[in-house]
Amino acid sequence: MTDRKAGRVAGKLALVTGAAQGLGAAEATMLAREGARVLCTDINGEGAEATAAALNSELGAGTAFALKHDVTNAEDWDAAIEMARDQMGGLSVLVNNAGIGVKGNIETCSFEDWKLAFSVNVDSAFLGCQRALPLMADNQPGSIVNISSIAGLIASDTMPAYNASKAAVWMLTKSVALHAAKKGWDIRCNSVHPTFVDTPILDGMAANAGIDKEVVMGKLARQVPLGRVGEPDDIAAGVLYLASDESRFMTAAELKLDGGISAM
């Protein structure tokens, strides 16, 4: 069994949204293995339960907890913060990971999809930061990690809703960071900006296009200077750094995990 007491986030109390699969599951797992207790939340409640159960089986009972959580709903956020307080004893790390992509260029993207992108990608981070900060102030030092995207920094003609919503997460992060600093809290807030990552989202892309996933992976990899699509643990490692006290002097910053694509 992993020696969690010697981990990089030993004693931290973390909440990770979108933890049923993909990046969220990888982030929750890496944080738990490095010593944190983790509340795994997801609109897919059974998936969140599965992630937590796997962590408790591997690392011991009481390592992880789970909650069905609609991140666009303020009352659900209140319930999540209450559970963090009651089950873990507080909160020192918040990872706003839940997010979606939507299709359509400026002519074909429906207004409904535009609003959905902002609801899931931006409203969730706003509500999470707002609801979590009072409890985090009682558990300093603390860290908020907002998962944005390299698409929040680099535009594409095919995804205006995704570009705009992820850019909003980037700038929201800076505002929250400055607010916490002005309050004199030892709470940082940073954003993470991945490029293409091998998650179930890519499975969906391939299925929707009627193309073999390996063909999609190859096409995406050719756009990345390092020549490959990212793995979930590549992103989780960045989240681990930001959640740990190693990043105590880093706030209002963006961490690009993009294989060099933003340098082109």
mmCIF file of C-alpha atoms in Angstrom:
data_model
loop_
_atom_site.group_PDB
_atom_site.id
_atom_site.type_symbol
_atom_site.label_atom_id
_atom_site.label_comp_id
_atom_site.label_asym_id
_atom_site.label_seq_id
_atom_site.Cartn_x
_atom_site.Cartn_y
_atom_site.Cartn_z
ATOM 1 C CA MET A 1 0.000 0.000 0.000
ATOM 2 C CA THR A 2 1.167 3.549 -0.790
ATOM 3 C CA ASP A 3 2.685 5.462 2.138
ATOM 4 C CA ARG A 4 0.163 8.274 2.055
ATOM 5 C CA LYS A 5 1.584 9.992 5.147
ATOM 6 C CA ALA A 6 4.710 10.804 3.166
ATOM 7 C CA GLY A 7 2.800 11.980 0.092
ATOM 8 C CA ARG A 8 3.085 15.374 -1.541
ATOM 9 C CA VAL A 9 -0.436 16.350 -0.405
ATOM 10 C CA ALA A 10 -0.522 14.410 2.860
ATOM 11 C CA GLY A 11 -3.325 15.714 5.062
ATOM 12 C CA LYS A 12 -4.997 17.756 2.319
ATOM 13 C CA LEU A 13 -8.783 17.654 1.962
ATOM 14 C CA ALA A 14 -9.781 17.770 -1.710
ATOM 15 C CA LEU A 15 -12.962 18.002 -3.739
ATOM 16 C CA VAL A 16 -12.720 16.997 -7.405
ATOM 17 C CA THR A 17 -15.656 17.531 -9.757
ATOM 18 C CA GLY A 18 -16.218 15.378 -12.823
ATOM 19 C CA ALA A 19 -14.453 12.544 -11.014
ATOM 20 C CA ALA A 20 -16.392 9.638 -12.533
ATOM 21 C CA GLN A 21 -13.982 9.187 -15.425
ATOM 22 C CA GLY A 22 -11.234 10.730 -17.520
ATOM 23 C CA LEU A 23 -9.249 13.616 -16.090
ATOM 24 C CA GLY A 24 -11.305 13.879 -12.912
ATOM 25 C CA ALA A 25 -10.797 10.239 -11.989
ATOM 26 C CA ALA A 26 -7.060 10.512 -12.699
ATOM 27 C CA GLU A 27 -6.764 13.691 -10.623
ATOM 28 C CA ALA A 28 -8.690 12.231 -7.682
ATOM 29 C CA THR A 29 -6.592 9.074 -7.825
ATOM 30 C CA MET A 30 -3.246 10.866 -7.908
ATOM 31 C CA LEU A 31 -4.234 13.202 -5.069
ATOM 32 C CA ALA A 32 -5.401 10.259 -2.939
ATOM 33 C CA ARG A 33 -2.272 8.234 -3.605
ATOM 34 C CA GLU A 34 -0.202 11.234 -2.519
ATOM 35 C CA GLY A 35 -1.982 11.515 0.816
ATOM 36 C CA ALA A 36 -5.141 13.579 0.344
ATOM 37 C CA ARG A 37 -8.629 12.585 1.357
ATOM 38 C CA VAL A 38 -10.862 13.146 -1.640
ATOM 39 C CA LEU A 39 -14.527 13.873 -2.240
ATOM 40 C CA CYS A 40 -15.320 12.664 -5.764
ATOM 41 C CA THR A 41 -18.344 14.357 -7.302
ATOM 42 C CA ASP A 42 -20.019 13.936 -10.671
ATOM 43 C CA ILE A 43 -23.455 14.217 -12.257
ATOM 44 C CA ASN A 44 -22.852 10.504 -12.887
ATOM 45 C CA GLY A 45 -23.267 9.521 -9.266
ATOM 46 C CA GLU A 46 -22.581 5.834 -9.858
ATOM 47 C CA GLY A 47 -19.341 6.697 -11.624
ATOM 48 C CA ALA A 48 -18.251 8.914 -8.735
ATOM 49 C CA GLU A 49 -19.070 6.079 -6.333
ATOM 50 C CA ALA A 50 -16.961 3.697 -8.422
ATOM 51 C CA THR A 51 -13.961 6.033 -8.331
ATOM 52 C CA ALA A 52 -14.249 6.461 -4.568
ATOM 53 C CA ALA A 53 -14.743 2.739 -3.998
ATOM 54 C CA ALA A 54 -11.629 1.913 -6.009
ATOM 55 C CA LEU A 55 -9.583 4.373 -3.958
ATOM 56 C CA ASN A 56 -10.891 3.040 -0.659
ATOM 57 C CA SER A 57 -10.123 -0.501 -1.773
ATOM 58 C CA GLU A 58 -6.575 0.447 -2.749
ATOM 59 C CA LEU A 59 -5.721 2.951 -0.017
ATOM 60 C CA GLY A 60 -8.020 2.169 2.894
ATOM 61 C CA ALA A 61 -11.510 3.049 4.037
ATOM 62 C CA GLY A 62 -12.142 6.742 4.573
ATOM 63 C CA THR A 63 -9.748 7.848 1.839
ATOM 64 C CA ALA A 64 -12.477 8.838 -0.598
ATOM 65 C CA PHE A 65 -16.127 9.820 -0.591
ATOM 66 C CA ALA A 66 -18.619 10.311 -3.413
ATOM 67 C CA LEU A 67 -21.589 12.511 -4.219
ATOM 68 C CA LYS A 68 -23.902 12.910 -7.194
ATOM 69 C CA HIS A 69 -23.405 16.546 -8.098
ATOM 70 C CA ASP A 70 -24.794 18.795 -10.815
ATOM 71 C CA VAL A 71 -22.079 21.460 -10.934
ATOM 72 C CA THR A 72 -24.455 23.966 -12.538
ATOM 73 C CA ASN A 73 -26.769 23.851 -9.519
ATOM 74 C CA ALA A 74 -26.103 26.101 -6.520
ATOM 75 C CA GLU A 75 -27.958 23.833 -4.093
ATOM 76 C CA ASP A 76 -25.870 20.872 -5.210
ATOM 77 C CA TRP A 77 -22.747 22.910 -4.492
ATOM 78 C CA ASP A 78 -24.030 23.696 -1.013
ATOM 79 C CA ALA A 79 -24.546 19.964 -0.450
ATOM 80 C CA ALA A 80 -21.046 19.170 -1.691
ATOM 81 C CA ILE A 81 -19.424 21.734 0.604
ATOM 82 C CA GLU A 82 -21.506 20.469 3.522
ATOM 83 C CA MET A 83 -20.378 16.908 2.791
ATOM 84 C CA ALA A 84 -16.733 17.994 2.667
ATOM 85 C CA ARG A 85 -17.170 19.611 6.071
ATOM 86 C CA ASP A 86 -19.060 16.718 7.614
ATOM 87 C CA GLN A 87 -17.251 13.736 6.108
ATOM 88 C CA MET A 88 -13.684 15.036 5.743
ATOM 89 C CA GLY A 89 -13.601 17.776 8.350
ATOM 90 C CA GLY A 90 -12.998 20.627 5.938
ATOM 91 C CA LEU A 91 -11.648 21.530 2.514
ATOM 92 C CA SER A 92 -8.207 22.721 1.442
ATOM 93 C CA VAL A 93 -8.141 21.810 -2.264
ATOM 94 C CA LEU A 94 -10.844 22.393 -4.871
ATOM 95 C CA VAL A 95 -10.416 21.041 -8.403
ATOM 96 C CA ASN A 96 -13.066 22.452 -10.734
ATOM 97 C CA ASN A 97 -12.598 19.785 -13.374
ATOM 98 C CA ALA A 98 -16.103 19.145 -14.749
ATOM 99 C CA GLY A 99 -16.622 20.461 -18.245
ATOM 100 C CA ILE A 100 -18.036 19.732 -21.695
ATOM 101 C CA GLY A 101 -17.298 20.486 -25.312
ATOM 102 C CA VAL A 102 -19.962 21.615 -27.763
ATOM 103 C CA LYS A 103 -20.026 21.486 -31.542
ATOM 104 C CA GLY A 104 -20.602 24.178 -34.094
ATOM 105 C CA ASN A 105 -18.974 27.283 -35.538
ATOM 106 C CA ILE A 106 -20.434 30.745 -35.073
ATOM 107 C CA GLU A 107 -23.092 30.032 -37.703
ATOM 108 C CA THR A 108 -24.024 26.493 -36.672
ATOM 109 C CA CYS A 109 -23.650 26.532 -32.868
ATOM 110 C CA SER A 110 -27.113 26.817 -31.357
ATOM 111 C CA PHE A 111 -27.789 29.361 -28.654
ATOM 112 C CA GLU A 112 -28.857 26.485 -26.412
ATOM 113 C CA ASP A 113 -25.462 24.803 -26.820
ATOM 114 C CA TRP A 114 -23.701 28.127 -26.233
ATOM 115 C CA LYS A 115 -25.558 28.559 -22.942
ATOM 116 C CA LEU A 116 -24.912 24.931 -21.981
ATOM 117 C CA ALA A 117 -21.170 25.357 -22.511
ATOM 118 C CA PHE A 118 -21.096 28.389 -20.231
ATOM 119 C CA SER A 119 -23.323 26.729 -17.648
ATOM 120 C CA VAL A 120 -21.186 23.597 -17.303
ATOM 121 C CA ASN A 121 -17.766 25.149 -17.901
ATOM 122 C CA VAL A 122 -18.052 28.589 -16.288
ATOM 123 C CA ASP A 123 -21.019 28.683 -13.914
ATOM 124 C CA SER A 124 -19.678 25.536 -12.244
ATOM 125 C CA ALA A 125 -16.306 27.135 -11.536
ATOM 126 C CA PHE A 126 -17.948 30.347 -10.315
ATOM 127 C CA LEU A 127 -20.228 28.462 -7.931
ATOM 128 C CA GLY A 128 -17.446 26.160 -6.785
ATOM 129 C CA CYS A 129 -15.062 28.982 -5.935
ATOM 130 C CA GLN A 130 -17.782 31.042 -4.280
ATOM 131 C CA ARG A 131 -19.123 28.205 -2.144
ATOM 132 C CA ALA A 132 -15.749 26.667 -1.277
ATOM 133 C CA LEU A 133 -13.772 29.741 -0.219
ATOM 134 C CA PRO A 134 -15.366 30.215 3.247
ATOM 135 C CA LEU A 135 -14.598 26.607 4.207
ATOM 136 C CA MET A 136 -11.152 26.762 2.629
ATOM 137 C CA ALA A 137 -10.391 29.875 4.668
ATOM 138 C CA ASP A 138 -10.675 27.642 7.748
ATOM 139 C CA ASN A 139 -8.242 25.112 6.255
ATOM 140 C CA GLN A 140 -5.294 27.129 5.001
ATOM 141 C CA PRO A 141 -3.042 26.839 3.077
ATOM 142 C CA GLY A 142 -5.431 26.104 0.274
ATOM 143 C CA SER A 143 -5.464 25.764 -3.486
ATOM 144 C CA ILE A 144 -8.144 26.077 -6.148
ATOM 145 C CA VAL A 145 -7.335 24.477 -9.489
ATOM 146 C CA ASN A 146 -9.615 25.338 -12.395
ATOM 147 C CA ILE A 147 -9.328 23.093 -15.447
ATOM 148 C CA SER A 148 -9.514 25.333 -18.497
ATOM 149 C CA SER A 149 -8.026 24.308 -21.863
ATOM 150 C CA ILE A 150 -5.414 25.392 -24.341
ATOM 151 C CA ALA A 151 -8.558 26.265 -26.341
ATOM 152 C CA GLY A 152 -9.126 29.012 -23.770
ATOM 153 C CA LEU A 153 -5.894 30.643 -24.947
ATOM 154 C CA ILE A 154 -5.801 29.701 -28.629
ATOM 155 C CA ALA A 155 -8.878 30.150 -30.808
ATOM 156 C CA SER A 156 -10.381 27.906 -33.445
ATOM 157 C CA ASP A 157 -13.039 28.771 -36.007
ATOM 158 C CA THR A 158 -14.875 25.534 -35.173
ATOM 159 C CA MET A 159 -15.527 25.950 -31.435
ATOM 160 C CA PRO A 160 -16.572 29.460 -30.376
ATOM 161 C CA ALA A 161 -18.575 28.283 -27.348
ATOM 162 C CA TYR A 162 -15.745 26.118 -26.048
ATOM 163 C CA ASN A 163 -13.105 28.790 -26.742
ATOM 164 C CA ALA A 164 -15.106 31.514 -25.036
ATOM 165 C CA SER A 165 -16.173 29.451 -22.025
ATOM 166 C CA LYS A 166 -12.686 28.125 -21.338
ATOM 167 C CA ALA A 167 -11.247 31.629 -21.727
ATOM 168 C CA ALA A 168 -13.781 32.778 -19.131
ATOM 169 C CA VAL A 169 -12.505 30.118 -16.722
ATOM 170 C CA TRP A 170 -8.961 31.419 -17.288
ATOM 171 C CA MET A 171 -9.889 34.997 -16.371
ATOM 172 C CA LEU A 172 -12.223 34.003 -13.520
ATOM 173 C CA THR A 173 -9.252 32.188 -12.008
ATOM 174 C CA LYS A 174 -7.206 35.369 -11.896
ATOM 175 C CA SER A 175 -10.010 37.362 -10.296
ATOM 176 C CA VAL A 176 -10.513 34.730 -7.589
ATOM 177 C CA ALA A 177 -6.761 34.577 -6.943
ATOM 178 C CA LEU A 178 -6.525 38.340 -6.476
ATOM 179 C CA HIS A 179 -9.566 38.351 -4.205
ATOM 180 C CA ALA A 180 -8.088 35.667 -1.943
ATOM 181 C CA ALA A 181 -4.755 37.482 -1.821
ATOM 182 C CA LYS A 182 -6.455 40.784 -0.970
ATOM 183 C CA LYS A 183 -8.298 39.064 1.875
ATOM 184 C CA GLY A 184 -4.943 37.940 3.245
ATOM 185 C CA TRP A 185 -5.795 34.270 2.791
ATOM 186 C CA ASP A 186 -3.126 31.700 2.025
ATOM 187 C CA ILE A 187 -5.276 30.344 -0.796
ATOM 188 C CA ARG A 188 -4.038 30.193 -4.369
ATOM 189 C CA CYS A 189 -6.107 29.910 -7.526
ATOM 190 C CA ASN A 190 -4.566 28.757 -10.806
ATOM 191 C CA SER A 191 -5.812 27.365 -14.106
ATOM 192 C CA VAL A 192 -4.621 24.348 -16.083
ATOM 193 C CA HIS A 193 -4.696 24.346 -19.884
ATOM 194 C CA PRO A 194 -4.427 20.905 -21.470
ATOM 195 C CA THR A 195 -4.419 20.149 -25.168
ATOM 196 C CA PHE A 196 -5.838 16.881 -26.555
ATOM 197 C CA VAL A 197 -5.961 14.161 -23.885
ATOM 198 C CA ASP A 198 -6.915 10.508 -24.272
ATOM 199 C CA THR A 199 -10.208 10.532 -22.362
ATOM 200 C CA PRO A 200 -13.741 9.299 -23.147
ATOM 201 C CA ILE A 201 -14.313 12.633 -24.911
ATOM 202 C CA LEU A 202 -12.054 11.399 -27.725
ATOM 203 C CA ASP A 203 -14.058 8.172 -27.882
ATOM 204 C CA GLY A 204 -17.154 10.279 -28.413
ATOM 205 C CA MET A 205 -15.448 12.400 -31.070
ATOM 206 C CA ALA A 206 -14.449 9.315 -33.009
ATOM 207 C CA ALA A 207 -17.884 7.733 -32.702
ATOM 208 C CA ASN A 208 -19.676 10.899 -33.794
ATOM 209 C CA ALA A 209 -17.420 11.210 -36.824
ATOM 210 C CA GLY A 210 -17.684 7.509 -37.661
ATOM 211 C CA ILE A 211 -13.877 7.238 -37.584
ATOM 212 C CA ASP A 212 -11.655 4.720 -35.811
ATOM 213 C CA LYS A 213 -10.272 6.200 -32.595
ATOM 214 C CA GLU A 214 -6.672 5.411 -33.576
ATOM 215 C CA VAL A 215 -7.117 7.496 -36.719
ATOM 216 C CA VAL A 216 -8.397 10.394 -34.623
ATOM 217 C CA MET A 217 -5.512 9.984 -32.144
ATOM 218 C CA GLY A 218 -2.981 10.054 -34.976
ATOM 219 C CA LYS A 219 -4.491 13.157 -36.523
ATOM 220 C CA LEU A 220 -4.470 14.992 -33.197
ATOM 221 C CA ALA A 221 -0.938 13.843 -32.330
ATOM 222 C CA ARG A 222 0.404 15.339 -35.549
ATOM 223 C CA GLN A 223 -0.748 18.770 -34.337
ATOM 224 C CA VAL A 224 1.300 18.529 -31.124
ATOM 225 C CA PRO A 225 5.046 19.307 -31.252
ATOM 226 C CA LEU A 226 5.817 16.457 -28.830
ATOM 227 C CA GLY A 227 4.084 14.125 -31.250
ATOM 228 C CA ARG A 228 1.509 12.528 -28.996
ATOM 229 C CA VAL A 229 -1.858 13.044 -27.358
ATOM 230 C CA GLY A 230 -1.696 13.598 -23.596
ATOM 231 C CA GLU A 231 -2.541 10.985 -20.990
ATOM 232 C CA PRO A 232 -4.827 11.772 -18.034
ATOM 233 C CA ASP A 233 -1.906 11.380 -15.633
ATOM 234 C CA ASP A 234 -0.002 14.102 -17.530
ATOM 235 C CA ILE A 235 -2.688 16.528 -16.434
ATOM 236 C CA ALA A 236 -3.167 15.005 -12.987
ATOM 237 C CA ALA A 237 0.530 15.556 -12.272
ATOM 238 C CA GLY A 238 0.091 19.270 -12.895
ATOM 239 C CA VAL A 239 -2.954 19.355 -10.644
ATOM 240 C CA LEU A 240 -0.956 17.549 -7.945
ATOM 241 C CA TYR A 241 1.747 20.223 -8.091
ATOM 242 C CA LEU A 242 -0.795 23.030 -7.829
ATOM 243 C CA ALA A 243 -2.614 21.295 -4.970
ATOM 244 C CA SER A 244 0.609 20.755 -3.039
ATOM 245 C CA ASP A 245 2.490 23.273 -0.921
ATOM 246 C CA GLU A 246 5.232 23.159 -3.556
ATOM 247 C CA SER A 247 3.223 25.821 -5.397
ATOM 248 C CA ARG A 248 2.743 28.145 -2.416
ATOM 249 C CA PHE A 249 4.094 31.146 -4.395
ATOM 250 C CA MET A 250 2.092 30.480 -7.566
ATOM 251 C CA THR A 251 -1.303 32.118 -7.965
ATOM 252 C CA ALA A 252 -3.350 33.787 -10.726
ATOM 253 C CA ALA A 253 -1.235 31.800 -13.204
ATOM 254 C CA GLU A 254 -1.940 29.425 -16.058
ATOM 255 C CA LEU A 255 -0.212 26.066 -16.404
ATOM 256 C CA LYS A 256 -0.029 24.989 -20.048
ATOM 257 C CA LEU A 257 0.112 21.219 -20.476
ATOM 258 C CA ASP A 258 -0.098 21.246 -24.243
ATOM 259 C CA GLY A 259 2.912 19.433 -25.664
ATOM 260 C CA GLY A 260 4.212 22.735 -27.024
ATOM 261 C CA ILE A 261 1.217 23.521 -29.216
ATOM 262 C CA SER A 262 0.836 27.064 -27.857
ATOM 263 C CA ALA A 263 4.390 27.930 -28.972
ATOM 264 C CA MET A 264 3.540 27.441 -32.652
#
